[in-house]
Every structure is written in structure tokens, then in C-alpha cells.
Short mmCIF file of C-alpha atoms in Angstrom, two decimals:
data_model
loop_
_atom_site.label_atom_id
_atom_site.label_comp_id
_atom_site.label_asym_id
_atom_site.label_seq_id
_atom_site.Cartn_x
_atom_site.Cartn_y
_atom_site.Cartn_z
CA UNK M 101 22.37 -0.46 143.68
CA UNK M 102 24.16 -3.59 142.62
CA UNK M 103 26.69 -5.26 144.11
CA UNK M 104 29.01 -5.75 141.15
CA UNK M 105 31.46 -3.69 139.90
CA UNK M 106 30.20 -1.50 136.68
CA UNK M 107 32.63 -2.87 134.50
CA UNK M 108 30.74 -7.11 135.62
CA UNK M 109 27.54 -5.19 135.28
CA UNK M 110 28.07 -3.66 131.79
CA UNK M 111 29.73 -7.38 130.39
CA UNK M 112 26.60 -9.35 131.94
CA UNK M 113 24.84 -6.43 129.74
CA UNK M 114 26.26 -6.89 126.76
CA UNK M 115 26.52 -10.95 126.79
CA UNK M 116 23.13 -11.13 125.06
CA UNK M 117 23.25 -14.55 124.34
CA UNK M 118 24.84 -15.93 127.78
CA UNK M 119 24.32 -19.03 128.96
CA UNK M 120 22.06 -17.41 131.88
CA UNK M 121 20.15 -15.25 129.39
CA UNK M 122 19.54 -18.14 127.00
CA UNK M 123 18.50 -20.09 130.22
CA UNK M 124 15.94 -16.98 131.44
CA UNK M 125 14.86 -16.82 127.68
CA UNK M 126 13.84 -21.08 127.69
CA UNK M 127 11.98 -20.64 130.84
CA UNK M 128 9.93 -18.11 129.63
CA UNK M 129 6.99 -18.85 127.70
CA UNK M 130 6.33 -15.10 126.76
CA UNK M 131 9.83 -15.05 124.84
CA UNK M 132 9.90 -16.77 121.42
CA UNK M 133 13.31 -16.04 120.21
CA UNK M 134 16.64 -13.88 120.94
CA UNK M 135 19.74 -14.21 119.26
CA UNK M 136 22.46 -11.74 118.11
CA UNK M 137 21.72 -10.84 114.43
CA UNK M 138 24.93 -9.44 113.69
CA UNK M 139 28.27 -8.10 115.26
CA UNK M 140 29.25 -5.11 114.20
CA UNK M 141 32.33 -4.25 116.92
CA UNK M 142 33.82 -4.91 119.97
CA UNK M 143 31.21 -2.28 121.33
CA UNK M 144 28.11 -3.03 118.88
CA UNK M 145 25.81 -5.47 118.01
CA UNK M 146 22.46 -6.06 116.09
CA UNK M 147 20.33 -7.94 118.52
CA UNK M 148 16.86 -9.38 118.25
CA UNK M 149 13.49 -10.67 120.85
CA UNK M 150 10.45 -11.76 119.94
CA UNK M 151 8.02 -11.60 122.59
CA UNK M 152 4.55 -13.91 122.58
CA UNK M 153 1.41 -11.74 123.04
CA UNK M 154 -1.86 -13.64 124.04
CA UNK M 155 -4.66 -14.64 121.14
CA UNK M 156 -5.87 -12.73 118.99
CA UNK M 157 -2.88 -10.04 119.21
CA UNK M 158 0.22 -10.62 117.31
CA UNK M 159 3.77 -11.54 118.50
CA UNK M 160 5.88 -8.44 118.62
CA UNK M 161 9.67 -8.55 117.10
CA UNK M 162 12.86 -5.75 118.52
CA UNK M 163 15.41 -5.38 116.85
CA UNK M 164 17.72 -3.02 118.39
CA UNK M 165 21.41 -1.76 118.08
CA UNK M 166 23.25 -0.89 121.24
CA UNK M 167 25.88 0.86 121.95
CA UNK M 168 27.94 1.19 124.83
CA UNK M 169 30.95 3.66 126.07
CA UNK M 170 33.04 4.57 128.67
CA UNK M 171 34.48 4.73 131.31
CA UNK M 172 33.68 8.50 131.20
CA UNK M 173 35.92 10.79 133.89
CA UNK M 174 33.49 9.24 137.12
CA UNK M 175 34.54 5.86 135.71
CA UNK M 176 30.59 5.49 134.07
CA UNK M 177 29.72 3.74 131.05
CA UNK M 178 26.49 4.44 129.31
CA UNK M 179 24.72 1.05 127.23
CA UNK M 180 22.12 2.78 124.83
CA UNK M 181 20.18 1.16 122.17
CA UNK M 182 17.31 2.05 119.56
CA UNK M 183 15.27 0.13 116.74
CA UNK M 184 16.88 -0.39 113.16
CA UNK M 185 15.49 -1.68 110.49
CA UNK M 186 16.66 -5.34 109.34
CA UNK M 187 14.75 -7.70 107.12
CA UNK M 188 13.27 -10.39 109.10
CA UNK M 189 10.84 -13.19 108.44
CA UNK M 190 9.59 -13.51 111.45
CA UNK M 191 5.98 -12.58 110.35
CA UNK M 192 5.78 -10.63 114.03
CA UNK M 193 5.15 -6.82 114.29
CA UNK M 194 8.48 -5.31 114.41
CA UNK M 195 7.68 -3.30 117.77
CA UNK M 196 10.18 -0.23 118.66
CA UNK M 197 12.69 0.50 121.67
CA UNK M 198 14.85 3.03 122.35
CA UNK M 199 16.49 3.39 125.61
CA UNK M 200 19.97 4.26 127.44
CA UNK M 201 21.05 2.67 130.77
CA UNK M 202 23.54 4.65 133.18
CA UNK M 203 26.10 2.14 135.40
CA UNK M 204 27.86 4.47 137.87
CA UNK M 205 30.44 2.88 139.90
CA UNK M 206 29.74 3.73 143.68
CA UNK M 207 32.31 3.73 146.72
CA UNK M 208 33.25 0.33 148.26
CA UNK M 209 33.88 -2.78 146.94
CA UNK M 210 32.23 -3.78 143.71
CA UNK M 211 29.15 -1.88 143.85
CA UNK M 212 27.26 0.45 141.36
CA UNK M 213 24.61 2.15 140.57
CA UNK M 214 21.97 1.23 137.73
CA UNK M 215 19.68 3.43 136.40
CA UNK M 216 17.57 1.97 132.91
CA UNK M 217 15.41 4.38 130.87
CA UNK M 218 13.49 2.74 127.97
CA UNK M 219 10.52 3.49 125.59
CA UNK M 220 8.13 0.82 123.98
CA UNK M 221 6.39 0.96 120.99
CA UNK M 222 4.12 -1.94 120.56
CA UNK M 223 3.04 -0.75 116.41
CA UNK M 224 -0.22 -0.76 117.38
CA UNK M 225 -3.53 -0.93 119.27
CA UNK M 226 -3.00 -2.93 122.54
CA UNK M 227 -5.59 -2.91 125.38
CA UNK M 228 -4.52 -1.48 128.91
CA UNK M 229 -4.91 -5.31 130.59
CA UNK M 230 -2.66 -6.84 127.92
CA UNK M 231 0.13 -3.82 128.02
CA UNK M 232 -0.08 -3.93 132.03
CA UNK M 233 0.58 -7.91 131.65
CA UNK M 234 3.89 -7.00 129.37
CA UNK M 235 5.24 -4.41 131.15
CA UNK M 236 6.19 -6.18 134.25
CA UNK M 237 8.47 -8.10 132.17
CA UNK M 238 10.15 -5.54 129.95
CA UNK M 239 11.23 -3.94 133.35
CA UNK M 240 12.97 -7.67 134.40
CA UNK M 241 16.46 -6.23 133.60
CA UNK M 242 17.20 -5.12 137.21
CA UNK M 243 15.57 -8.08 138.93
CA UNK M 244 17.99 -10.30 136.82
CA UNK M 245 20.93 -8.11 137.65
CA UNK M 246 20.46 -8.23 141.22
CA UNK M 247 19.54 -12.21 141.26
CA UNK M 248 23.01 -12.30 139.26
CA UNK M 249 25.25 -10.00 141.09
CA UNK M 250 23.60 -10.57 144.42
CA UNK M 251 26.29 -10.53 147.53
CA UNK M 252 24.03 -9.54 150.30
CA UNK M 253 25.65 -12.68 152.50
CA UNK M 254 29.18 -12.09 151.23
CA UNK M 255 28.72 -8.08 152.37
CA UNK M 256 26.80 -8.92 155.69
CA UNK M 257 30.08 -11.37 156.58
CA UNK M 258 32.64 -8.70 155.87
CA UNK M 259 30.76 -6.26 157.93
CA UNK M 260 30.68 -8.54 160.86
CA UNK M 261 34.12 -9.40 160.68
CA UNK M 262 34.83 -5.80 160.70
CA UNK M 263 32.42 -5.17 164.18
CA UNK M 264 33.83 -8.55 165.91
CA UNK M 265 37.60 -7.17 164.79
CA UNK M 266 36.56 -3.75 166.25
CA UNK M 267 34.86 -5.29 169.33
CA UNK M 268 38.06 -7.13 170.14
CA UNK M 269 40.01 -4.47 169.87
CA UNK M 270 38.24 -2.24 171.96
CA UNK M 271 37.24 -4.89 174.18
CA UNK M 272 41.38 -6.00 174.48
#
């Protein structure tokens, strides 16, 4: 659950090179590069990641096309995405993902639901201790989101407003 509405969640989505992603993406020492390779429409992009991989294993390159519609009739939108081929000199291994994410708006104020499905090919052999290092971090989508979005003292205010209004009332 997030607390943003889906239409915030599915822009922070789609901003691939925002000034907060660009920010995670400098901090990082596993990520080597990420820019958008080419815009296709208002709904579709070319995008592309390098991510470092420790000595003697090779860097591994994504580039992926998403997608994204909606609202369907619930009012959710649906961001999927999958490898395409595009030259690159990168001299990485051009890894494969494929993945949708759901963003279902929920009742209340500003608050959905995200749900992220995704499948990683690394293009080759990669030892259990050095996939189980990686995969932490191709799950960080969510942890950003909720760092982003993240109302928890805005929410706990209204809520006590609304028991200290009640209170009064019933107190009165």
C-alpha cells in the first residue's frame, strides 16, 4: 500500500530520469548508467541500466520498453515492460527483463495499491552468492516508492484530529 494516489505513483514510475532517480542512481555504486534511449510516445519509452557485477563477472546492460495504460473501469493502470533489442556499445551483457506492475487505487485519500511482477535474465552463468547479492536491489522499486510517497505522519494527524473532533463532540 502506498500512500499516493495511482495516478503520483504511475508519473514517479514513468519519470525514469527524475531528479530523485538520477540522485538514487549516483549513490549507488552497483549502477553504472541509466538514461532514456529514446521516446517513442506520451506512453512509451526505450530505457536503459547498466548494473556493476563484482570481478571476474561482467556488467550486465537492460534495455527495456514499457508501456503503460489506463485508467481501466476500477480506475487501474498497468506499467509493463520487456527487453528489445537496440545496438549499444556498452561492451556489458545485454541481460533480459520482462515484467508488468499493477497500481490499483484504494479507498481514502491518495492511497493505492502496488503490486510488481518481474523476471531476470542475467545471459549467463552466475553463482547463487552473487545473484542473492543482486536481487535485493532489483526488488528496490517499492522501498523507493514508499520512501517517496511516504505520509505516515500526515495520515496519523488527520486521524487524530478526527478522534479529538469526535471526543469533543461526544464529550460536549
Amino acid at each position: 500500500e502506498i500512500d499516493a494516489s495511482a495516478e503520483e505513483v504511475l508519473a514517479w514510475r514513468l519519470d525514469w530520469c527524475s531528479r530523485e532517480k538520477m540522485r538514487i542512481h549516483l549513490e549507488d555504486p552497483r549502477s553504472i548508467s541509466r538514461s532514456v534511449v529514446k521516446d517513442i510516445a506520451i506512453n512509451n519509452s526505450i530505457v536503459e541500466t547498466t548494473k556493476q557485477f563484482p570481478f571476474p563477472f561482467k556488467n550486465r546492460e537492460f534495455v527495456v520498453q514499457p508501456v503503460w495504460s489506463g485508467p481501466d473501469a476500477g480506475g487501474a493502470f498497468l506499467y509493463c515492460w520487456e527487453s528489445v533489442d537496440f545496438q549499444s556499445e556498452s561492451g556489458a551483457i545485454r541481460a533480459d527483463s520482462r515484467g508488468f506492475i499493477k497500481i490499483k487505487p484504494l479507498p481514502g485519500n491518495r492511497r493505492c495499491e502496488f503490486i510488481i511482477f518481474q523476471r531476470i535474465d542475467t545471459k549467463g552463468f552466475i553463482p547463487a552468492w552473487v545473484f542473492n547479492m543482486k536481487i535485493k536491489h532489483s526488488l528496490s522499486t517499492p522501498g523507493e516508492l514508499h520512501a517517496s510517497f511516504d505520509r505516515d505522519l500526515e495520515i496519523d494527524a488527520e486521524d487524530c484530529n478526527a478522534l479529538i473532533s469526535n471526543m469533543e463532540v461526544g464529550s460536549g
